[in-house]
PDB file of C-alpha atoms in Angstrom:
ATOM      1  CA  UNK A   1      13.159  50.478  -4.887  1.00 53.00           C
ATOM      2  CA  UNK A   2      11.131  48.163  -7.416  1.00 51.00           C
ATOM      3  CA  UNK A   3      11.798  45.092  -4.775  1.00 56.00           C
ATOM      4  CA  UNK A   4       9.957  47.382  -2.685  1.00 53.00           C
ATOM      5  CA  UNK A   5       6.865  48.580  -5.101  1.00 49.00           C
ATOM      6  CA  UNK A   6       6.549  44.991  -5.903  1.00 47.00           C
ATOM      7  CA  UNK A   7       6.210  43.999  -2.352  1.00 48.00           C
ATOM      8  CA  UNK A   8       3.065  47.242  -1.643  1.00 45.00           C
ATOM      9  CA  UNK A   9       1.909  45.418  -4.961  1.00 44.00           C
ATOM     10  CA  UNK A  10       1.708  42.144  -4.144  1.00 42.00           C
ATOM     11  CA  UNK A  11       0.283  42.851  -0.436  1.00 41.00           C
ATOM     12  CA  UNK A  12      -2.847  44.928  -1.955  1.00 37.00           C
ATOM     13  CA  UNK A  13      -3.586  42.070  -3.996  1.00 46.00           C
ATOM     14  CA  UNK A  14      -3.317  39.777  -1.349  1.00 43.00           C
ATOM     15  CA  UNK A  15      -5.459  42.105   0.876  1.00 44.00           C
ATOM     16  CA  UNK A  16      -8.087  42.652  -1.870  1.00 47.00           C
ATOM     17  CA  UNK A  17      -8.627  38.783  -2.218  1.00 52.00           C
ATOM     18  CA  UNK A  18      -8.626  38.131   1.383  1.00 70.00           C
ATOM     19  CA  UNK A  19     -11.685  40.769   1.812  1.00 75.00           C
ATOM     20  CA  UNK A  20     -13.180  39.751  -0.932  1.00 88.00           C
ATOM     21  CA  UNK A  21     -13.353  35.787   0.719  1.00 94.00           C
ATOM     22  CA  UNK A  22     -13.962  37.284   4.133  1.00 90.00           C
ATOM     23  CA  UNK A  23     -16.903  38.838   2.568  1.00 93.00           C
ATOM     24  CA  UNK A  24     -17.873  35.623   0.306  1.00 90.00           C
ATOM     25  CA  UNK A  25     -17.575  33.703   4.149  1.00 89.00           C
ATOM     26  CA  UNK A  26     -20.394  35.837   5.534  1.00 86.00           C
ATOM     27  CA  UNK A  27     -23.103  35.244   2.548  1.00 83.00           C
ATOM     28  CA  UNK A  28     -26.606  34.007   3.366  1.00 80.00           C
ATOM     29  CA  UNK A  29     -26.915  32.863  -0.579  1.00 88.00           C
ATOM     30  CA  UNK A  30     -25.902  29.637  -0.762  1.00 91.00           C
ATOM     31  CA  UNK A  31     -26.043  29.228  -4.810  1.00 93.00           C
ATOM     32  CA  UNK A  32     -23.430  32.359  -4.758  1.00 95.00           C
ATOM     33  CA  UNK A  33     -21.330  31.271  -2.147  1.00 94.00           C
ATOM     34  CA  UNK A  34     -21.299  27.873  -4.592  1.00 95.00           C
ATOM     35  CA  UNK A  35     -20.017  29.631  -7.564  1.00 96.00           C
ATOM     36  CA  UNK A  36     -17.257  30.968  -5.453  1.00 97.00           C
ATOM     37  CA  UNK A  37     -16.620  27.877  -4.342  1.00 96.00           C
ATOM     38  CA  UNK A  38     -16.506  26.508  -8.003  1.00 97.00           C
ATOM     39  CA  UNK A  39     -14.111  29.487  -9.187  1.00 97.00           C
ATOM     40  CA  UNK A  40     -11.874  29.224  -5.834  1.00 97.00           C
ATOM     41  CA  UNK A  41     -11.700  24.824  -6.942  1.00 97.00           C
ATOM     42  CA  UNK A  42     -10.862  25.964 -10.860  1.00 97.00           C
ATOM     43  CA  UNK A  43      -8.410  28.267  -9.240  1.00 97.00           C
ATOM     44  CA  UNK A  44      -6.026  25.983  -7.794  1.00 97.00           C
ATOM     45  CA  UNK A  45      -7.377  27.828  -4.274  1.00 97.00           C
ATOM     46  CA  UNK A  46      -8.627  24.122  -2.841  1.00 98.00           C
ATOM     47  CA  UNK A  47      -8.419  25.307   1.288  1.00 97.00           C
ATOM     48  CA  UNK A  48     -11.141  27.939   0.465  1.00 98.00           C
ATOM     49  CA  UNK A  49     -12.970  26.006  -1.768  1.00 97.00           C
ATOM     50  CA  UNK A  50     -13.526  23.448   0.867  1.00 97.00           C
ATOM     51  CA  UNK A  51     -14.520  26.035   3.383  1.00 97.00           C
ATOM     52  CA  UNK A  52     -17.368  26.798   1.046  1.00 97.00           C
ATOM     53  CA  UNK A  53     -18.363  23.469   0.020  1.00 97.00           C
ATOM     54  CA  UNK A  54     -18.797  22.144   3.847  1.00 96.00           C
ATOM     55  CA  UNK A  55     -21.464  24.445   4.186  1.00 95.00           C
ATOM     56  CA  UNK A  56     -22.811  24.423   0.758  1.00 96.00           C
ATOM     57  CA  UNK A  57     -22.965  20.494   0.920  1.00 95.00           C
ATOM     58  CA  UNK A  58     -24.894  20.687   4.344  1.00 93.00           C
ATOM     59  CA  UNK A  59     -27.574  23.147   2.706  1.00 91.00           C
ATOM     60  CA  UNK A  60     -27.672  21.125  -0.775  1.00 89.00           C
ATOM     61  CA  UNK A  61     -27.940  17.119   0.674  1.00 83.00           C
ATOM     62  CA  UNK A  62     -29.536  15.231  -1.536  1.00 74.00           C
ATOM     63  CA  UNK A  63     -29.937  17.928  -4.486  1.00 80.00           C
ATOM     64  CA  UNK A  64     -27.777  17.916  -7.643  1.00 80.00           C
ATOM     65  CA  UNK A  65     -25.813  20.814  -6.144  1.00 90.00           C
ATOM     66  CA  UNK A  66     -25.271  19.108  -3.050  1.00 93.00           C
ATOM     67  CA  UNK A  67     -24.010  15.857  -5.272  1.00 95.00           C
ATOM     68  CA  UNK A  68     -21.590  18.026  -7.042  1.00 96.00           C
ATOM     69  CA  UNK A  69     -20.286  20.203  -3.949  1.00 97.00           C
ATOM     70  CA  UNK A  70     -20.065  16.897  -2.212  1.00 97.00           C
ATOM     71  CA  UNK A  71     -17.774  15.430  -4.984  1.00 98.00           C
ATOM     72  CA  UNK A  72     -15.896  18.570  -5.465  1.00 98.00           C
ATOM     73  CA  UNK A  73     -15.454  18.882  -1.802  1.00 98.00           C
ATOM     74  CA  UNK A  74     -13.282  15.348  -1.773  1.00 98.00           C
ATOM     75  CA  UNK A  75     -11.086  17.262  -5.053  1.00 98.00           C
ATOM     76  CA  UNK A  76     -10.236  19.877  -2.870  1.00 98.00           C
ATOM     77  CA  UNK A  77      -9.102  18.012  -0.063  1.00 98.00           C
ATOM     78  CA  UNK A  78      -7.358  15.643  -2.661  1.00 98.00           C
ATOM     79  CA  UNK A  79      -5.627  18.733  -3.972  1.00 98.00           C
ATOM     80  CA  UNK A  80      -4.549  19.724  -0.927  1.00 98.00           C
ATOM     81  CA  UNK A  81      -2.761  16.445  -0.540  1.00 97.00           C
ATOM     82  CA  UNK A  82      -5.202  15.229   2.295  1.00 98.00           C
ATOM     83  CA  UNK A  83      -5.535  12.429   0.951  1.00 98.00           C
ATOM     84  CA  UNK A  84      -7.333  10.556   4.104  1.00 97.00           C
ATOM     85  CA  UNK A  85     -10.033  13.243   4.486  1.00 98.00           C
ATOM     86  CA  UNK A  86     -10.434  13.224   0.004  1.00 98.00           C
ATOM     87  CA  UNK A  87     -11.035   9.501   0.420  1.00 98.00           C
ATOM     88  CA  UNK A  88     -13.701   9.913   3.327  1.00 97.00           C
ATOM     89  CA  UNK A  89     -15.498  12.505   1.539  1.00 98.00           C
ATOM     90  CA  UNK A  90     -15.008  10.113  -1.833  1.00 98.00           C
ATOM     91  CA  UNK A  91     -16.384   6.905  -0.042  1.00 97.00           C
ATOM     92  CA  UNK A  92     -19.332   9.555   1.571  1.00 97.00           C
ATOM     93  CA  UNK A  93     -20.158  10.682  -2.081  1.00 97.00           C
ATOM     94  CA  UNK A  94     -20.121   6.841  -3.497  1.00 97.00           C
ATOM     95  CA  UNK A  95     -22.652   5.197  -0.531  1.00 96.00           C
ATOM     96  CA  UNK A  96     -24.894   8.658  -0.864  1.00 95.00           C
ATOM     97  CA  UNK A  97     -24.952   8.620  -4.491  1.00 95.00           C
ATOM     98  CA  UNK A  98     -24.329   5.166  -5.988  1.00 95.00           C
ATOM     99  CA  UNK A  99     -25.518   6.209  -8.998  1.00 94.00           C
ATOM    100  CA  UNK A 100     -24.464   9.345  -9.431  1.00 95.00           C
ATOM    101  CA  UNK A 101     -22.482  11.078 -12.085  1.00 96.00           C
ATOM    102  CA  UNK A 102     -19.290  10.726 -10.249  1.00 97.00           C
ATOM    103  CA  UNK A 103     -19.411   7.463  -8.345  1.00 98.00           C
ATOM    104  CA  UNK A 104     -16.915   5.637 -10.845  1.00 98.00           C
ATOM    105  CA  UNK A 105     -14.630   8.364 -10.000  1.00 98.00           C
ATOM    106  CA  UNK A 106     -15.051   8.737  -6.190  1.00 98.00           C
ATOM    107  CA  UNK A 107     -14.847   4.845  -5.879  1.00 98.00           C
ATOM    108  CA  UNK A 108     -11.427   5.325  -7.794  1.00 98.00           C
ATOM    109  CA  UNK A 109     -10.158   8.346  -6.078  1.00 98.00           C
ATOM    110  CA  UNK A 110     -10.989   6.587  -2.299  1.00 98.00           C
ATOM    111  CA  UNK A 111      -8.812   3.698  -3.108  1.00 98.00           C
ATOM    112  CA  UNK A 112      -6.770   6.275  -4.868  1.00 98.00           C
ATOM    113  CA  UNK A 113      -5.770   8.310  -2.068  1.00 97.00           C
ATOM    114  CA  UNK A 114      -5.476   5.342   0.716  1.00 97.00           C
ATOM    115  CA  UNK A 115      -2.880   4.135  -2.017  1.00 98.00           C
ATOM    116  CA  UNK A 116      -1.061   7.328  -1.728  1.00 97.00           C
ATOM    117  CA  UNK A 117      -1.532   7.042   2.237  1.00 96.00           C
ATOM    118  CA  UNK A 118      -0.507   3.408   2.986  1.00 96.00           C
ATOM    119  CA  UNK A 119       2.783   3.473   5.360  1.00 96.00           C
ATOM    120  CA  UNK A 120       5.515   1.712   5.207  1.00 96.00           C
ATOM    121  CA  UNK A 121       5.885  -1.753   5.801  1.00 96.00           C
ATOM    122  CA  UNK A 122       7.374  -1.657   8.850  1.00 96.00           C
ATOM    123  CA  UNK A 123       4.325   0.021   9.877  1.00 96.00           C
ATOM    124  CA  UNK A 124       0.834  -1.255  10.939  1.00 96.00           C
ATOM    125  CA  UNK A 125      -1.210  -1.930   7.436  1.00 97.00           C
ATOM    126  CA  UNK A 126      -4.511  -1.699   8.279  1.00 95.00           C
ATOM    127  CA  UNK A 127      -5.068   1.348   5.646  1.00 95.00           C
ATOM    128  CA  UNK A 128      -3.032  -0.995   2.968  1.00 97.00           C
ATOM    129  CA  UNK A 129      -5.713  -3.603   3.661  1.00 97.00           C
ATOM    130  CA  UNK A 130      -8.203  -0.787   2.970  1.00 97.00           C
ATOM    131  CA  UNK A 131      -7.120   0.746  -0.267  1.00 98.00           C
ATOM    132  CA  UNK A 132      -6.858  -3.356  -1.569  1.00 98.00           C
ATOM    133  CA  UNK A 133     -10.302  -4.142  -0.906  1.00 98.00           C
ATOM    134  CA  UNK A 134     -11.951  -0.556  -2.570  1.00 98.00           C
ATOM    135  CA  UNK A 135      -9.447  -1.351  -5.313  1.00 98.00           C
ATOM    136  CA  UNK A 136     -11.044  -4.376  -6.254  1.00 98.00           C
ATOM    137  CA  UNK A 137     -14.413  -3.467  -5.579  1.00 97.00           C
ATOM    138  CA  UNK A 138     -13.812  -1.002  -8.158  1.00 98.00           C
ATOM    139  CA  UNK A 139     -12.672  -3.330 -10.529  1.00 98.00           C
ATOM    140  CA  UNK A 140     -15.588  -5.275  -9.965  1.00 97.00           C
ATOM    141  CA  UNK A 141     -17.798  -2.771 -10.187  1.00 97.00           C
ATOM    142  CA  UNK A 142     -16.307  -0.945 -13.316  1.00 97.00           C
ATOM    143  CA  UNK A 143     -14.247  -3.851 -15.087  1.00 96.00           C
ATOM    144  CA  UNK A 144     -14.697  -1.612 -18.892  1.00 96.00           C
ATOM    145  CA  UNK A 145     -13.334   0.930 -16.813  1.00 97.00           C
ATOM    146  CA  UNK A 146     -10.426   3.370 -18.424  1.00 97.00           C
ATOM    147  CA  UNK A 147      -8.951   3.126 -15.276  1.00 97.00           C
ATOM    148  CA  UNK A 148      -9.113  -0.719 -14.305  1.00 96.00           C
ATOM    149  CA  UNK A 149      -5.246  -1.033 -15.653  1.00 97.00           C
ATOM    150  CA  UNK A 150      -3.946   1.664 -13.337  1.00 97.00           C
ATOM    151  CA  UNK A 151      -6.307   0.579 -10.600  1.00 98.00           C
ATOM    152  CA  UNK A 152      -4.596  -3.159 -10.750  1.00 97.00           C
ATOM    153  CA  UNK A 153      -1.197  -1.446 -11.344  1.00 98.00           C
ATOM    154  CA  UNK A 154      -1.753  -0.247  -8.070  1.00 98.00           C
ATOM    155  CA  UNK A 155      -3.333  -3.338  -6.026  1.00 98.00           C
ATOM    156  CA  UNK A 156       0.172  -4.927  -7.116  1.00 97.00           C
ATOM    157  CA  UNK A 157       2.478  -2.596  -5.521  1.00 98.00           C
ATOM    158  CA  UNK A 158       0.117  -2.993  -2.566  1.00 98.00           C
ATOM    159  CA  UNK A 159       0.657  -6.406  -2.637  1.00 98.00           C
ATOM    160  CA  UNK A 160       4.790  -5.948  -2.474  1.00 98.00           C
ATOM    161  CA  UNK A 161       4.294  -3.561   0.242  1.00 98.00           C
ATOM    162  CA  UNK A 162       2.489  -6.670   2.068  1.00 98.00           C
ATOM    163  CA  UNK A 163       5.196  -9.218   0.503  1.00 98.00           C
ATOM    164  CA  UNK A 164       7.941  -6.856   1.578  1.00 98.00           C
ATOM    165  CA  UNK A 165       6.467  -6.467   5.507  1.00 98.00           C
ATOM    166  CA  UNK A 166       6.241 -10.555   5.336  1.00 98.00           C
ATOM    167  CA  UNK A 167      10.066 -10.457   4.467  1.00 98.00           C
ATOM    168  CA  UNK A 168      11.005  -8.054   6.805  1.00 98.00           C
ATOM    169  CA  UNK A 169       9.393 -10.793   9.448  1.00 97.00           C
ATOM    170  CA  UNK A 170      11.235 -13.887   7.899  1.00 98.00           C
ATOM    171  CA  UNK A 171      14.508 -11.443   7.752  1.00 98.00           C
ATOM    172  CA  UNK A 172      13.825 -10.988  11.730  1.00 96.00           C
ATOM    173  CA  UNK A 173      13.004 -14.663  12.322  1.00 95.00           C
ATOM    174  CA  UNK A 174      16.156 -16.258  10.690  1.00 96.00           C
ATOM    175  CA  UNK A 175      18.729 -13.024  12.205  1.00 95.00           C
ATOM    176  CA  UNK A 176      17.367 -14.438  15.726  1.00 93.00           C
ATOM    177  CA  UNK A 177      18.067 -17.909  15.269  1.00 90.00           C
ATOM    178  CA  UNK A 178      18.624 -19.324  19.041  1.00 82.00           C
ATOM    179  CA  UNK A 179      18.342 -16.016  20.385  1.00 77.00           C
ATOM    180  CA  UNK A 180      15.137 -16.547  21.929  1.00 65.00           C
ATOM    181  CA  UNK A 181      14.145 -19.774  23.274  1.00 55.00           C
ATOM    182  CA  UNK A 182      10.654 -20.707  21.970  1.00 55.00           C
ATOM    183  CA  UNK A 183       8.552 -23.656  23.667  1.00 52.00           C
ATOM    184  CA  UNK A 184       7.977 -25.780  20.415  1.00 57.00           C
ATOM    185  CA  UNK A 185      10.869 -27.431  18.394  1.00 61.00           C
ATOM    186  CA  UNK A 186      12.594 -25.505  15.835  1.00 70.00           C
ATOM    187  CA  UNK A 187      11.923 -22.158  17.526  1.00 86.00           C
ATOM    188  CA  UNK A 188      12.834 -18.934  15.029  1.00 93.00           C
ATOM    189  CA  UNK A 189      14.203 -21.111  12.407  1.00 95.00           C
ATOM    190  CA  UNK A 190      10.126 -22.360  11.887  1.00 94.00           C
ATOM    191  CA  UNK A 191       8.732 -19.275  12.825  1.00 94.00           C
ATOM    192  CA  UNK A 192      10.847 -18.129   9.454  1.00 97.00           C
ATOM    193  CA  UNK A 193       9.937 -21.221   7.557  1.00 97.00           C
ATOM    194  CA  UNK A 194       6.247 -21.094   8.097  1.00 97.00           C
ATOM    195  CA  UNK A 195       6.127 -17.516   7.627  1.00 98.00           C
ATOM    196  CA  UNK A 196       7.983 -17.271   4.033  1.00 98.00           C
ATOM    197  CA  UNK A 197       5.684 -20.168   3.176  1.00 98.00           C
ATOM    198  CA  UNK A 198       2.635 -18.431   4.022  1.00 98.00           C
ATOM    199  CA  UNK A 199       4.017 -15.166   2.094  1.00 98.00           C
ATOM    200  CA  UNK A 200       4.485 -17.441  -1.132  1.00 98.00           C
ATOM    201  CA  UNK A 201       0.773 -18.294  -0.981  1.00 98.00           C
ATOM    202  CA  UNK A 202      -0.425 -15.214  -0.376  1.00 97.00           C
ATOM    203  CA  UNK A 203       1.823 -13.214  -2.917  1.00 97.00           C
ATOM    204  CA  UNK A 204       2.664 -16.054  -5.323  1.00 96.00           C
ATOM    205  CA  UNK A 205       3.876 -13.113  -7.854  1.00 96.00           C
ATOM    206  CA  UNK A 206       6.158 -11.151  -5.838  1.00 98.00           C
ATOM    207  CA  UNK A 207       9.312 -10.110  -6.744  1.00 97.00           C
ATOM    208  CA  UNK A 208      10.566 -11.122  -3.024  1.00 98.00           C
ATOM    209  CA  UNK A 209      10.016 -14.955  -4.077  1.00 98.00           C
ATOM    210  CA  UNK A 210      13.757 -15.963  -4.228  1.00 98.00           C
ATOM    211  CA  UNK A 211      14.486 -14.406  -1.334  1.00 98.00           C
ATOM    212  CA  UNK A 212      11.513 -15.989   0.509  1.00 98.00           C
ATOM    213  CA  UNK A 213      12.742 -19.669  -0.939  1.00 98.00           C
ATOM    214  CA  UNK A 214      16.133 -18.795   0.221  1.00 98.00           C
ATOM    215  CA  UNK A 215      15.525 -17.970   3.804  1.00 98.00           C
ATOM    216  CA  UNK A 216      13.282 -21.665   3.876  1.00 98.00           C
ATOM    217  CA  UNK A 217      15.775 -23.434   2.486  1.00 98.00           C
ATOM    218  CA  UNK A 218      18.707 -21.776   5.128  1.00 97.00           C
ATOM    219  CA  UNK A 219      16.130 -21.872   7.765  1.00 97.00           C
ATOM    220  CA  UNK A 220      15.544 -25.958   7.327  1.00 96.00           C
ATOM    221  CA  UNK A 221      19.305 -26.032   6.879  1.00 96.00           C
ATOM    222  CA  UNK A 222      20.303 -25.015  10.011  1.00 95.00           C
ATOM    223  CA  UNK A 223      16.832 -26.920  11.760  1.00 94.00           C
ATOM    224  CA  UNK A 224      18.979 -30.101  10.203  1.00 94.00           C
ATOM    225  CA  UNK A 225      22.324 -29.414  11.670  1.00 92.00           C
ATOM    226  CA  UNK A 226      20.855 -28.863  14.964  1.00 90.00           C
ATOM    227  CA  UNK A 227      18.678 -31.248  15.122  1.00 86.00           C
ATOM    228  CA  UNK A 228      18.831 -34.701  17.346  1.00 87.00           C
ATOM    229  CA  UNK A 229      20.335 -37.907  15.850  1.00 85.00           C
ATOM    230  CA  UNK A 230      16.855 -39.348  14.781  1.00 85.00           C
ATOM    231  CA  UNK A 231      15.036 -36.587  12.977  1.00 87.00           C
ATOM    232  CA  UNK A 232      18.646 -35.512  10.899  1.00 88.00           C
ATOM    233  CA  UNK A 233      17.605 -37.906   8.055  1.00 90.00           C
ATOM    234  CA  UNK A 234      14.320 -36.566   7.512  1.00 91.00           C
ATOM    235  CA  UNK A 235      15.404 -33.007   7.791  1.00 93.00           C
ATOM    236  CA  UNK A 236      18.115 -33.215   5.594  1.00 94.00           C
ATOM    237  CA  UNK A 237      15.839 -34.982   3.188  1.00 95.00           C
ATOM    238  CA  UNK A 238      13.700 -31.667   3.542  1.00 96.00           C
ATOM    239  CA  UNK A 239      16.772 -29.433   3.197  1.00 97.00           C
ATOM    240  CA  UNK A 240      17.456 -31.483  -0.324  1.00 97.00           C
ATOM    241  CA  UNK A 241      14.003 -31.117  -1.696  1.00 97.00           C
ATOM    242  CA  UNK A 242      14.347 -27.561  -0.707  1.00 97.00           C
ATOM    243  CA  UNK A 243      17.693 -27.150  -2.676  1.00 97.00           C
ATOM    244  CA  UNK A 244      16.086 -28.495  -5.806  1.00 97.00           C
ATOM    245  CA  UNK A 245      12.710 -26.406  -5.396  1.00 97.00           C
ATOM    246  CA  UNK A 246      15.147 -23.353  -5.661  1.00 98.00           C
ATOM    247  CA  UNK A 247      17.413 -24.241  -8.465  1.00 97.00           C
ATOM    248  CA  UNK A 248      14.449 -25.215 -10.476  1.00 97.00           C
ATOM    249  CA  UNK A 249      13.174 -22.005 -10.258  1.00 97.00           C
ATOM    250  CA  UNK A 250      16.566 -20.027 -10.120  1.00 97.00           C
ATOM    251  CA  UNK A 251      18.844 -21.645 -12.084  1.00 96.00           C
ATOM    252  CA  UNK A 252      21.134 -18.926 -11.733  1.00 95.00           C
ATOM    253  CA  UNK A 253      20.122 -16.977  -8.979  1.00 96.00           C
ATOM    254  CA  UNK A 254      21.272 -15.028  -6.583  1.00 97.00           C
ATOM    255  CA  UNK A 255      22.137 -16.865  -4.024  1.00 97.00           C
ATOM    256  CA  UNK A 256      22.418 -20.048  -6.131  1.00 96.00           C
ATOM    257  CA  UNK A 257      25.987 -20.793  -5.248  1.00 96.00           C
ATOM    258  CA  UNK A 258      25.667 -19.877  -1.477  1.00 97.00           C
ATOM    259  CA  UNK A 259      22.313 -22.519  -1.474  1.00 97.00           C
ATOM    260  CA  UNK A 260      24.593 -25.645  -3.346  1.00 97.00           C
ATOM    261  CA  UNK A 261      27.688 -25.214  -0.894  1.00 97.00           C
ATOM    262  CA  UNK A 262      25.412 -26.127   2.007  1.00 97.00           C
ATOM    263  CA  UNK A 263      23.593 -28.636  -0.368  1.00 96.00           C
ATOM    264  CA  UNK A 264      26.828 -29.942  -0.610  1.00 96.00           C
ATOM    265  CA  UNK A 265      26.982 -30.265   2.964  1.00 94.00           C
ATOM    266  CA  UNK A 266      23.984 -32.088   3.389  1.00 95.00           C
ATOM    267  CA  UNK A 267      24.993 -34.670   0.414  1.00 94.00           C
ATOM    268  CA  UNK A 268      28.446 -35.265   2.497  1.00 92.00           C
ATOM    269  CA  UNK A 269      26.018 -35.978   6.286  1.00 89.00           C
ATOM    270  CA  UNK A 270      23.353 -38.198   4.327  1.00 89.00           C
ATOM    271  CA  UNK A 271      26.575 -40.724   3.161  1.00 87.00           C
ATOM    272  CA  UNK A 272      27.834 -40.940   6.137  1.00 78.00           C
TER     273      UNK A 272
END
C-alpha cells in the first residue's frame, strides 16, 4: 500500500514539473525563459536547460546574456556527457568571444571533452589529433593557467594513445614477417623497423620505448639471417649496434635475455 502512495506521489510531481516546462517552452519572454534555463543548469536538469539556452542564445548573440547562455549551453551538453556537441559549442563560445569571461575555460573544456572522446587506438585518430592541438593552444595561450598541469597531464596520455596505435602497427608488421611479399627488400621486417623508428622520434617519452627498440632490433635480426651472402656482414653489424643501443638503455629489461641469445647468434655468424 505505501509502494503504491509513493508511486501516485512521485507521478504528480513528475506531472507538475513536466507542465510547468511545457509551459516555460511556450514563453515569448526570453529573460524568463533564461532564468529557467539558469535554475534547470543549477539543477542538475542539463537536457532542458539546453532546450532553453538554444533559443535564448539565438535571441541574445552578441549581448552579455547571449555570452553566458552560450557558455552555459556547452555545460549542459558537457553534463550530459555529450562531450562532442560541449566542445563545439565551447570552441563557438571561444572564436565569438575571445575575450570573454569564460574563454580560458571554454578553450579548456573543448580540448577537454575531445580528450574524453578520442577512440581507441585501433581506431582512426583524427579527433586525438584535435584535442592535442587545442591542448596546446591553451597552454600557449594561458601558460599561468591553474589548469596548464592537468591540461599537459592530458596531452601525454594523448601522446601514448598515438605511441600505443604506432605499436600496434610495428606489432602487425613483425607478426607478418614473409607473409606478404612486398616489392622492396626487407619487406614487413622494414616496414616494422622504420615504423618503431619513426614512433621513437615522435614520442621520445613513451612508456612503449623498450618495446619499440625490441621489435627493431628482432626485426634487423631476422633481415640478417635472411639476407644474401654479401649484405650479412653489414646487417649483422646493424643487428650488433642494435643489441648495444638496447642494453644501454635496459640493462635489465624485459626482454634483455631474449635480445643477448640472438646477439649471441650474431657474434657466433660474424667469426665464422
Amino acid at each position: 500500500m505505501k509502494s503504491k502512495i509513493a508511486g501516485i506521489f512521485l507521478f504528480l510531481i513528475v506531472s507538475v514539473s513536466c507542465g510547468e516546462y511545457n509551459k516555460v517552452l511556450k514563453l515569448t519572454d526570453i529573460d524568463r525563459k533564461f532564468e529557467y534555463a539558469k535554475r534547470y543548469f543549477d539543477e542538475g536538469k542539463f537536457s532542458r536547460a539546453a532546450t532553453l539556452l538554444e533559443e535564448v542564445v539565438q535571441m541574445r548573440r552578441g549581448s552579455g546574456s547571449g555570452e553566458e547562455a552560450l557558455y552555459l549551453l556547452a555545460q549542459s551538453y558537457y553534463g550530459m556527457k555529450d562531450y562532442l556537441t560541449a566542445a563545439e559549442y565551447f570552441s563557438t563560445y571561444s572564436k565569438t568571444y575571445p575575450k570573454g569571461k569564460y574563454t580560458e575555460l571554454a578553450r579548456y573544456y573543448s580540448a577537454y571533452g575531445l580528450f574524453l572522446e578520442s577512440p581507441d587506438p585501433r581506431l582512426d585518430q583524427t579527433q586525438t589529433y584535435k584535442a592535442m592541438e587545442q591542448l596546446q593552444d591553451f597552454m600557449e595561450l594561458y601558460p599561468q593557467s591553474e589548469r596548464k598541469d592537468e591540461a599537459q597531464k592530458v596531452l601525454f596520455e594523448l601522446q601514448e594513445k598515438l605511441a600505443m596505435k604506432e605499436l600496434l602497427t610495428v606489432r602487425l608488421y613483425y607478426n607478418l614477417g614473409n607473409y606478404l611479399i612486398y616489392s622492396f627488400p626487407g619487406g614487413n621486417y622494414l616496414s616494422c623497423v622504420l615504423t618503431a623508428q619513426n614512433a621513437m622520434r615522435s614520442y621520445p617519452f613513451t612508456k612503449h620505448r623498450e618495446e619499440f627498440m625490441y621489435y627493431t632490433f628482432k626485426s634487423k635480426y631476422e633481415m640478417a639471417m635472411q639476407s644474401v651472402d654479401e649484405k650479412k656482414d653489414f646487417r649483422y653489424r646493424d643487428v650488433v649496434d642494435e643489441y648495444y643501443s638496447y642494453v644501454n638503455e635496459y640493462p635489465e629489461g624485459k626482454y634483455e635475455k631474449e635480445i643477448k641469445r640472438l646477439y649471441q647468434n650474431v657474434e657466433r655468424e660474424l667469426k665464422q
